[in-house]
Amino acid sequence: MNGVETKLPPNFISTIVAEDVKSGKHGGRVLTRFPPEPNGYLHIGHAKSICLNFGLASEFGGLCNFRFDDTNPGKEEIEYVDSIMNDVRWLGFDWDERLFHASDYFEQLYKWALDLIRDGKAFVDSLSADEIRETRGTLTEPGKESPYRNRAVAENLDLFQKMRAGEFEDGQCVLRARIDMASPNLNLRDPVLYRIRKMSHWRTGDKWCIYPMYDYAHGQSDALEGITHSICTMEYEDHRPLYDWFLDNINVPSRPRQIEFARLNLSYTVMSKRKLLRLVRERKVAGWDDPRMPTLAGIRRRGYTPESIRAFCERIGVGKKESTVDLAFLEYSIREDLNLKAPRVMGVLNPLKVVIENYPEGQTEYLDAINNPEDPSAGVRQVPFSRELYVEREDFMEDPPKKFYRLSPGREVRLRYAYFITCTGVVKNDKGEVVELRCTYDSATKGGDSPDGRKVKATLHWVSAPHAIDAEVRLYDKLFTEPEPGDDFMEKLNPKSLEVVEAAKLEPSLEEAPPGSRYQFERLGYFCVDQDSTPSRRVFNRTVTLRDTWAKVMKAEGISPVK
Ligand code: ATP
Ligand code: MG
């Protein structure tokens, strides 16, 4: 099984797969794979690849393998392995027992390398890495053949076996394919197949000191697993002739086909693992799972649901042309999902005390509040109301401009689910700052309706002061100040990407809210309980505000998310 059903809209890859199924190629079988390298956390770009690979499999009644592309021991870590599997499962996908590793195939790949040597199609080169690079030629000039290119088969076999046995140092020699140094495709100019790395591997330990290059390992791993369609991003298009060369020149058990698609780019976001690693290492963020990171771990901690990410991936489409998707479109997907699912609650981020002078001291009443207007089955909860409340400081102005309809001296407003109140006075401290509002309430307006049809222009959220619980609330913004952060992304970090509200006041129904649970704070946005939140130190993360620029744009112009 593949986990949840996902179906991307028809695209050029699904067309190819459909034709292959129809023509009976591979006996009508469809087997894809998701092949992460365990050298970083997965990000939203990987989610596109995951949804595509697992989605195609389930669409055509096939399967999708999970394979760690672990050919690079220096950069790989168990922390990444664990996080990657966890993230794919969290997205909703399942590979059953089909968990593979390129390292499962090291022995077979080695044997095939010996075959290539015997066939005169590979040789041990004693040029240094620099010399190999310098003799590779350019797009306009052919490369130069290595002086070691015509070593005898027996000598090559002997040297390659010695490479494996650890008799040479790192960089002393490599195994190269013997293809064509004059090929217009640089990837075919005697590419390196194996290099020496005297390093422990997280799975094979010290068994190997030579490791296959990605290009040599990937297609053969696909062939060994019986992959039918090997889907990767556009930068591998120029590698396809090499991918096919190996399949043509090695006695592989099946014939996969590589198909490339355009990677996902997102505005205000960097997606390269190298760049993300720098943000983590140089402590510009709190870790790979910082809620500002585009990693799945970060996005999850921010409060995104797997459903919203899958919906996003289904909407952005699959093509061959590089494009950048507007970050607002990702936010649209989570708003749309949480609008239906998230219970509404009230919380005040920047509290201003309100005393209702005509409300009896010591009295508490419980008022009905609708949990989710989009979902009547979510029911009603009761929120306490008392003489002392908090409202949002921004909802009061002592001397308001014309269009400010919220609280100000003499003005009447509605408190959500409660009463109409009128501001009758203001208490200030010795610095002249407003520290408390004095108000009266109209007991005839219980529930927020006036019996005489009196209108008010604003409805405010509030919490009862003696009943409120304290919380830290983290408000996130874009990590970068520019839509395309580029290579000097470290200079474009948004200094205001995180604002911490130390002492927010929340309604008491949130007292037991478990880590990971999600809510709409009325008027303020969607929030989730942070994974490190405890009853003695509650922490909420704002996932996204309520303002939806994207929905407006789409409605007004009927445009697509991809620019
Ligand atoms: P690296 O530079 O470390 O190879 P990578 O982003 O290619 O980074 P992999 O772990 O090799 O990382 O990627 C696993 C799969 O996810 C590959 O098939 C890759 O093509 C795909 N992928 C990676 N980034 C994106 C992206 N931005 N959009 C779509 N697919 C992506
Ligand atoms: Mg890669």
XYZ file of C-alpha atoms and ligand atoms in Angstrom:
595
model
C 0.000 0.000 0.000
C 1.036 3.598 -0.508
C -0.762 5.283 2.376
C -3.282 8.031 1.623
C -4.755 8.384 -1.834
C -3.362 11.369 -3.652
C -4.099 12.245 -7.202
C -2.344 15.084 -8.887
C -4.153 16.691 -11.795
C -3.223 15.141 -15.153
C 0.311 16.123 -16.154
C 2.914 15.099 -18.723
C 4.297 12.374 -16.456
C 0.925 10.792 -15.736
C 0.338 10.842 -19.501
C 3.569 8.886 -20.087
C 2.745 6.412 -17.343
C -0.795 5.956 -18.653
C 0.579 5.191 -22.142
C 3.052 2.673 -20.724
C 0.322 0.960 -18.740
C -1.879 0.845 -21.821
C 0.837 -0.520 -24.101
C 1.705 -3.200 -21.557
C 5.292 -2.007 -21.090
C 6.624 -3.589 -17.858
C 3.564 -5.839 -18.009
C 1.387 -2.864 -17.101
C 3.182 -2.568 -13.771
C 3.961 0.810 -12.162
C 6.683 1.103 -9.544
C 8.099 4.496 -8.595
C 10.465 5.435 -5.795
C 11.297 8.327 -3.528
C 15.103 8.463 -3.130
C 16.210 11.012 -0.501
C 19.823 11.469 0.418
C 20.077 11.443 4.242
C 22.098 14.656 4.331
C 19.465 17.045 5.665
C 15.803 17.341 6.572
C 13.074 17.078 3.960
C 11.488 20.324 2.808
C 8.351 21.402 1.004
C 10.093 20.766 -2.340
C 10.575 17.142 -1.371
C 6.868 17.025 -0.521
C 6.154 17.766 -4.177
C 8.338 14.827 -5.208
C 6.796 12.548 -2.557
C 3.226 13.387 -3.582
C 4.144 12.895 -7.229
C 5.844 9.518 -6.756
C 3.366 8.047 -4.286
C 0.490 9.706 -6.128
C 1.398 8.180 -9.499
C 1.762 4.778 -7.874
C -1.664 4.862 -6.273
C -3.280 6.387 -9.354
C -2.129 3.468 -11.518
C -2.554 0.706 -8.960
C 1.196 0.483 -8.432
C 3.595 0.988 -5.569
C 6.266 3.444 -4.520
C 9.534 2.328 -2.927
C 11.389 4.315 -0.328
C 15.129 4.336 -0.931
C 17.899 6.092 0.916
C 20.412 7.287 -1.625
C 23.275 6.779 0.820
C 26.431 6.903 -1.278
C 28.048 9.846 0.482
C 29.187 8.761 3.970
C 30.768 12.080 4.930
C 27.511 14.012 4.829
C 24.999 11.500 6.061
C 23.665 11.212 9.590
C 21.248 9.002 11.468
C 19.393 12.081 12.695
C 18.495 12.793 9.065
C 17.515 9.193 8.383
C 15.038 9.182 11.259
C 13.584 12.585 10.462
C 13.114 11.731 6.780
C 11.138 8.555 7.467
C 9.095 10.299 10.109
C 8.274 13.171 7.747
C 7.170 10.944 4.867
C 4.874 9.020 7.223
C 3.543 12.249 8.652
C 2.639 13.372 5.128
C 0.493 10.250 5.021
C 2.511 7.866 2.855
C 3.502 4.289 3.474
C 6.127 2.063 1.889
C 5.317 -1.100 3.890
C 8.405 -3.328 3.861
C 9.775 -1.611 0.743
C 12.514 0.348 2.488
C 15.729 0.161 0.490
C 19.168 1.715 0.490
C 21.663 2.279 -2.293
C 24.081 0.684 0.174
C 22.054 -2.568 -0.070
C 23.503 -2.788 -3.572
C 27.170 -1.960 -2.930
C 28.298 -5.542 -3.565
C 26.295 -5.874 -6.784
C 27.431 -2.453 -7.998
C 31.017 -3.471 -7.340
C 30.578 -6.674 -9.355
C 29.106 -4.718 -12.229
C 32.069 -2.356 -12.090
C 34.359 -5.386 -12.519
C 32.236 -6.393 -15.541
C 32.636 -2.937 -17.060
C 36.410 -3.193 -16.563
C 36.471 -6.626 -18.200
C 34.516 -5.223 -21.130
C 37.050 -2.413 -21.511
C 34.392 0.103 -20.468
C 35.961 1.289 -17.225
C 39.492 2.033 -16.046
C 41.346 3.070 -12.934
C 42.597 6.604 -13.322
C 45.541 7.868 -11.287
C 45.009 11.523 -12.165
C 44.176 13.750 -9.208
C 40.692 15.234 -8.829
C 42.061 18.587 -10.005
C 43.675 17.059 -13.068
C 40.462 15.271 -13.947
C 38.557 18.521 -13.697
C 41.146 20.401 -15.762
C 41.104 17.845 -18.573
C 37.355 17.620 -18.750
C 37.076 20.325 -21.424
C 34.233 22.820 -21.694
C 30.918 23.067 -23.484
C 32.779 24.249 -26.582
C 36.012 22.251 -26.302
C 36.417 18.499 -26.018
C 38.145 17.010 -23.000
C 41.554 15.307 -22.980
C 41.886 11.583 -22.557
C 43.645 10.478 -19.416
C 47.116 8.956 -19.894
C 45.818 6.000 -17.851
C 42.822 5.424 -20.097
C 44.392 2.565 -21.999
C 45.569 0.501 -19.061
C 45.200 -3.236 -19.673
C 42.115 -4.966 -18.308
C 44.211 -7.094 -15.942
C 45.941 -4.036 -14.507
C 42.600 -2.258 -14.056
C 41.106 -5.277 -12.294
C 44.106 -5.500 -10.012
C 44.086 -1.777 -9.194
C 40.342 -1.661 -8.599
C 40.517 -4.644 -6.244
C 43.340 -2.888 -4.409
C 41.214 0.262 -4.202
C 38.552 -1.798 -2.485
C 41.111 -3.448 -0.200
C 42.182 -0.062 1.097
C 45.661 -0.086 -0.429
C 45.368 3.484 -1.704
C 44.691 6.767 0.015
C 41.695 9.038 -0.576
C 42.058 10.772 -3.927
C 44.959 8.646 -5.126
C 42.871 7.045 -7.861
C 39.283 6.640 -9.056
C 37.386 4.299 -11.303
C 36.096 6.012 -14.436
C 33.833 4.853 -17.228
C 35.488 4.786 -20.626
C 32.945 6.533 -22.823
C 33.915 9.556 -24.905
C 36.051 12.539 -23.890
C 34.791 14.429 -26.945
C 31.092 13.937 -26.191
C 29.102 17.169 -26.348
C 27.529 15.981 -23.081
C 30.054 16.534 -20.307
C 28.492 13.780 -18.228
C 29.647 11.253 -20.814
C 33.305 12.364 -20.695
C 34.633 9.366 -18.806
C 32.618 10.050 -15.624
C 33.923 8.910 -12.261
C 32.149 5.772 -10.973
C 33.989 5.197 -7.694
C 36.131 7.290 -5.389
C 38.066 6.328 -2.279
C 36.611 7.602 1.000
C 38.165 6.099 4.096
C 35.121 6.814 6.167
C 32.622 4.776 8.146
C 29.223 4.465 6.599
C 26.144 4.594 8.851
C 24.994 1.200 7.541
C 28.003 -0.627 6.136
C 30.446 0.573 8.786
C 34.042 0.084 7.680
C 33.277 -2.622 5.157
C 33.879 -0.274 2.245
C 36.393 2.432 1.558
C 35.309 2.993 -2.037
C 31.878 4.469 -2.653
C 29.896 4.667 -5.910
C 28.955 8.039 -7.337
C 25.279 8.997 -7.484
C 25.088 8.556 -11.260
C 26.562 5.077 -11.133
C 24.403 3.957 -8.210
C 21.058 5.465 -9.054
C 19.930 3.878 -12.301
C 21.243 0.458 -11.318
C 19.429 0.672 -7.985
C 16.275 1.520 -9.951
C 16.888 -1.486 -12.210
C 17.503 -3.820 -9.275
C 14.215 -2.834 -7.668
C 12.301 -3.075 -10.927
C 11.410 0.607 -10.901
C 9.407 1.454 -14.005
C 9.475 5.250 -13.892
C 12.360 7.023 -12.176
C 11.201 10.576 -11.611
C 13.691 13.282 -10.734
C 14.201 17.019 -11.071
C 15.316 18.850 -14.228
C 18.986 19.204 -13.271
C 19.318 15.476 -14.059
C 18.132 15.872 -17.631
C 21.733 16.078 -18.853
C 22.545 12.982 -16.825
C 19.917 10.891 -18.571
C 22.242 9.779 -21.423
C 24.614 8.475 -18.752
C 21.752 6.849 -16.840
C 20.832 5.064 -20.069
C 24.464 4.260 -20.940
C 24.839 2.261 -17.734
C 21.598 0.384 -18.382
C 22.766 -0.376 -21.931
C 26.214 -1.558 -20.888
C 25.453 -3.486 -17.718
C 23.519 -6.705 -17.495
C 20.692 -5.206 -15.408
C 17.508 -7.136 -14.606
C 15.040 -4.442 -15.745
C 14.849 -1.232 -17.702
C 13.607 1.854 -15.820
C 12.940 5.156 -17.558
C 14.091 8.450 -16.105
C 11.687 11.378 -16.415
C 12.506 14.889 -15.195
C 10.190 17.568 -13.845
C 10.708 21.136 -12.604
C 11.536 21.462 -8.927
C 9.395 23.535 -6.637
C 10.624 27.001 -5.743
C 8.751 29.107 -3.237
C 9.000 32.881 -2.863
C 10.694 34.236 0.303
C 12.207 30.789 0.826
C 15.502 29.013 0.265
C 15.203 25.341 -0.522
C 18.751 24.116 -1.019
C 19.830 21.782 1.785
C 23.220 23.470 1.790
C 21.593 26.832 2.510
C 19.232 25.391 5.098
C 22.179 23.744 6.831
C 23.931 27.122 7.026
C 20.890 28.695 8.664
C 20.948 25.926 11.275
C 24.737 25.850 11.823
C 25.023 29.619 12.102
C 22.043 29.697 14.456
C 19.920 32.031 12.372
C 17.057 29.705 13.284
C 16.556 27.468 16.319
C 17.098 24.225 14.367
C 15.891 22.223 11.391
C 12.397 22.252 12.904
C 12.242 25.973 13.562
C 8.721 26.981 12.473
C 10.193 29.507 10.017
C 12.030 26.781 8.099
C 10.545 25.312 4.890
C 11.385 21.844 6.208
C 8.484 19.503 6.822
C 9.580 19.391 10.474
C 9.422 23.193 10.638
C 6.164 23.476 8.770
C 4.617 20.824 11.021
C 5.765 22.632 14.144
C 4.346 25.809 12.676
C 0.951 24.072 12.643
C 0.504 22.981 9.035
C -1.513 19.815 8.507
C -0.400 17.029 6.155
C -3.703 17.466 4.309
C -2.901 21.104 3.568
C 0.542 20.217 2.181
C -0.903 17.497 -0.008
C -3.593 19.865 -1.265
C -0.880 22.402 -2.044
C 1.144 19.818 -3.980
C -1.935 18.736 -5.881
C -2.639 22.329 -6.910
C 0.779 23.539 -8.012
C 0.944 21.087 -10.882
C 3.840 19.254 -12.490
C 5.701 20.676 -15.471
C 9.133 21.037 -17.004
C 9.506 24.793 -16.671
C 11.143 26.305 -13.577
C 8.694 28.455 -11.697
C 8.286 30.091 -8.346
C 5.121 29.555 -6.375
C 3.890 32.417 -4.224
C 4.329 31.705 -0.504
C 0.840 33.138 -0.031
C -0.459 30.149 -1.942
C 0.938 27.740 0.639
C -0.718 29.844 3.327
C -3.973 29.708 1.414
C -3.882 25.912 1.600
C -3.535 25.808 5.377
C -6.188 28.482 5.926
C -8.581 26.577 3.774
C -7.987 23.368 5.735
C -8.028 24.889 9.205
C -11.082 26.986 8.439
C -13.029 23.743 8.385
C -11.208 21.969 11.204
C -9.880 24.374 13.795
C -12.030 25.170 16.825
C -12.452 28.885 17.454
C -11.260 30.275 20.753
C -10.501 33.677 22.205
C -7.118 34.881 23.313
C -5.685 38.336 23.897
C -2.087 38.896 22.824
C -1.587 42.390 24.172
C -3.939 42.636 27.147
C -5.629 45.810 28.365
C -7.692 45.441 31.525
C -11.396 46.346 31.353
C -13.544 46.755 34.472
C -17.324 46.528 33.936
C -18.458 48.896 36.672
C -22.120 47.849 36.718
C -21.377 44.101 36.763
C -21.586 42.512 40.230
C -18.272 41.847 41.904
C -17.442 38.170 42.355
C -20.049 37.002 39.824
C -19.198 34.628 36.971
C -21.571 33.589 34.220
C -20.941 31.144 31.428
C -21.855 32.189 27.910
C -22.357 29.971 24.900
C -19.663 30.285 22.245
C -19.797 28.515 18.881
C -16.815 26.224 18.359
C -16.797 26.360 14.600
C -19.315 28.235 12.473
C -18.144 26.134 9.485
C -18.926 22.916 11.303
C -22.135 22.810 13.358
C -21.208 19.357 14.678
C -18.317 20.962 16.578
C -20.923 22.251 19.035
C -20.804 24.967 21.622
C -18.576 25.655 24.613
C -19.036 27.907 27.576
C -16.768 30.829 28.226
C -16.698 32.592 31.581
C -17.611 36.272 31.810
C -16.938 38.429 34.843
C -16.473 42.014 36.019
C -12.822 42.112 34.974
C -11.788 41.298 31.433
C -8.939 41.757 29.022
C -9.289 43.141 25.538
C -6.647 43.776 22.913
C -4.758 47.016 23.506
C -5.000 47.751 19.771
C -8.786 47.673 20.077
C -8.803 50.887 22.114
C -7.893 54.425 21.123
C -8.386 57.364 23.410
C -8.496 59.798 20.560
C -9.531 57.768 17.528
C -9.337 58.838 13.896
C -12.546 58.864 11.906
C -12.647 55.272 10.742
C -11.688 53.622 14.006
C -14.882 51.906 15.151
C -13.560 49.944 18.097
C -13.421 51.070 21.726
C -12.887 54.711 22.659
C -14.373 56.924 25.344
C -18.168 57.038 24.997
C -18.212 54.369 22.257
C -20.305 51.204 22.471
C -19.019 47.896 21.016
C -19.990 44.232 21.165
C -17.969 41.677 23.082
C -18.156 38.453 21.087
C -20.804 36.058 22.516
C -21.238 38.382 25.524
C -22.679 41.886 25.819
C -22.543 45.389 24.451
C -20.225 47.512 26.537
C -19.616 51.259 26.564
C -16.357 52.858 27.585
C -16.982 55.370 30.348
C -13.492 56.143 31.581
C -9.794 55.589 31.325
C -7.216 54.919 34.057
C -3.638 56.012 33.396
C -0.343 55.446 35.152
C 2.023 58.274 36.100
C 3.574 58.129 32.637
C 0.210 58.929 31.136
C -0.241 55.472 29.619
C -3.668 53.881 29.594
C -3.597 50.901 31.962
C -7.290 50.182 32.438
C -10.642 50.966 30.877
C -13.808 51.543 32.874
C -16.936 50.393 31.066
C -20.605 49.622 31.607
C -22.503 46.759 30.091
C -26.098 46.438 28.933
C -27.561 43.282 30.499
C -30.296 43.231 27.809
C -27.709 42.435 25.120
C -26.700 39.021 26.415
C -25.250 36.825 23.675
C -24.340 39.905 21.682
C -27.770 40.925 20.319
C -29.552 44.113 21.160
C -33.307 43.755 21.687
C -33.991 47.280 20.402
C -32.066 46.801 17.144
C -29.277 49.110 18.265
C -26.207 48.679 16.032
C -22.548 48.695 16.966
C -19.757 48.769 14.421
C -17.210 46.501 16.086
C -17.114 43.105 17.741
C -14.117 42.475 19.961
C -12.610 39.322 21.351
C -11.899 39.234 25.074
C -11.125 36.948 28.000
C -12.249 37.028 31.617
C -9.281 38.221 33.697
C -9.605 35.919 36.721
C -10.216 32.880 34.527
C -7.601 33.531 31.834
C -4.566 31.313 31.453
C -1.122 32.641 30.587
C 0.800 31.680 27.501
C 3.789 32.606 25.436
C 2.777 33.198 21.843
C 5.238 33.197 18.964
C 4.294 35.230 15.930
C 6.152 34.255 12.788
C 6.733 36.162 9.603
C 8.676 35.451 6.417
C 12.261 34.372 7.047
C 13.579 36.606 4.256
C 12.847 40.166 3.259
C 13.036 39.472 -0.470
C 11.005 37.122 -2.663
C 14.168 35.643 -4.212
C 16.773 35.479 -1.438
C 19.404 34.144 -3.869
C 22.975 33.345 -2.938
C 23.484 36.174 -0.462
C 20.446 34.933 1.442
C 22.250 35.421 4.767
C 22.097 39.175 4.210
C 18.392 39.069 3.474
C 17.151 37.570 6.721
C 14.063 39.290 8.066
C 14.964 40.681 11.513
C 11.269 40.572 12.429
C 10.631 36.967 11.412
C 9.863 36.056 15.039
C 8.056 38.173 17.602
C 7.576 36.611 21.009
C 4.553 37.668 23.059
C 5.528 36.731 26.586
C 2.262 37.175 28.441
C -0.796 36.520 26.355
C -4.114 35.797 28.115
C -6.170 32.906 26.766
C -9.602 31.549 27.522
C -9.515 28.685 30.059
C -10.747 26.022 27.609
C -7.157 25.949 26.338
C -5.807 24.818 29.689
C -5.459 21.176 28.602
C -4.748 21.795 24.909
C -2.224 19.115 23.930
C 0.951 19.870 21.961
C 0.219 19.887 18.249
C -3.455 20.865 18.606
C -4.664 23.691 16.393
C -7.087 26.558 16.975
C -8.325 29.705 15.414
C -7.872 32.601 17.830
C -10.728 34.802 16.735
C -9.541 37.771 14.670
C -5.862 36.847 15.157
C -5.139 33.799 13.062
C -4.551 30.085 13.356
C -2.338 28.863 16.173
C -1.018 25.548 17.370
C 0.375 24.362 20.654
C 4.137 24.005 20.372
C 5.659 20.572 20.866
C 7.602 21.835 23.900
C 4.589 23.432 25.569
C 3.824 22.321 29.159
C 1.019 23.268 31.563
C 3.481 25.398 33.519
C 4.816 27.092 30.399
C 2.355 27.111 27.579
C 3.673 28.016 24.132
C 1.560 28.675 21.050
C 2.862 29.200 17.520
C 0.961 31.277 15.038
C 0.634 29.223 11.885
C -0.826 31.983 9.750
C -2.884 35.136 10.083
C -6.497 35.254 8.954
C -5.923 37.802 6.247
C -5.945 35.966 2.976
C -4.421 37.986 0.206
C -4.292 34.977 -2.074
C -7.979 34.135 -1.985
C -8.737 37.750 -2.913
C -6.275 37.799 -5.771
C -7.538 34.510 -7.132
C -11.110 35.637 -6.971
C -10.432 38.993 -8.555
C -8.246 37.777 -11.397
C -8.922 34.072 -11.663
C -5.195 33.428 -11.885
C -3.157 30.363 -11.146
C -0.702 30.042 -8.257
C 2.355 29.625 -10.424
C 4.126 32.768 -11.613
P 21.050 17.326 -2.749
O 21.602 18.548 -3.372
O 21.522 17.086 -1.369
O 21.034 16.108 -3.634
P 18.208 17.293 -3.160
O 17.311 18.422 -2.831
O 18.319 16.803 -4.552
O 19.558 17.733 -2.546
P 17.564 14.603 -2.368
O 17.499 14.053 -1.000
O 18.530 14.018 -3.325
O 17.827 16.121 -2.201
O 16.120 14.625 -2.991
C 15.250 13.535 -2.993
C 14.253 13.715 -4.096
O 13.510 14.912 -3.927
C 14.922 13.783 -5.439
O 14.231 12.956 -6.339
C 14.826 15.219 -5.818
O 14.772 15.372 -7.199
C 13.540 15.664 -5.124
N 13.569 17.088 -4.817
C 14.514 17.755 -4.130
N 14.240 19.077 -4.081
C 13.082 19.262 -4.755
C 12.267 20.401 -5.067
N 12.584 21.646 -4.672
N 11.135 20.199 -5.785
C 10.793 18.969 -6.176
N 11.506 17.860 -5.919
C 12.640 17.983 -5.223
Mg 19.783 14.841 -4.859
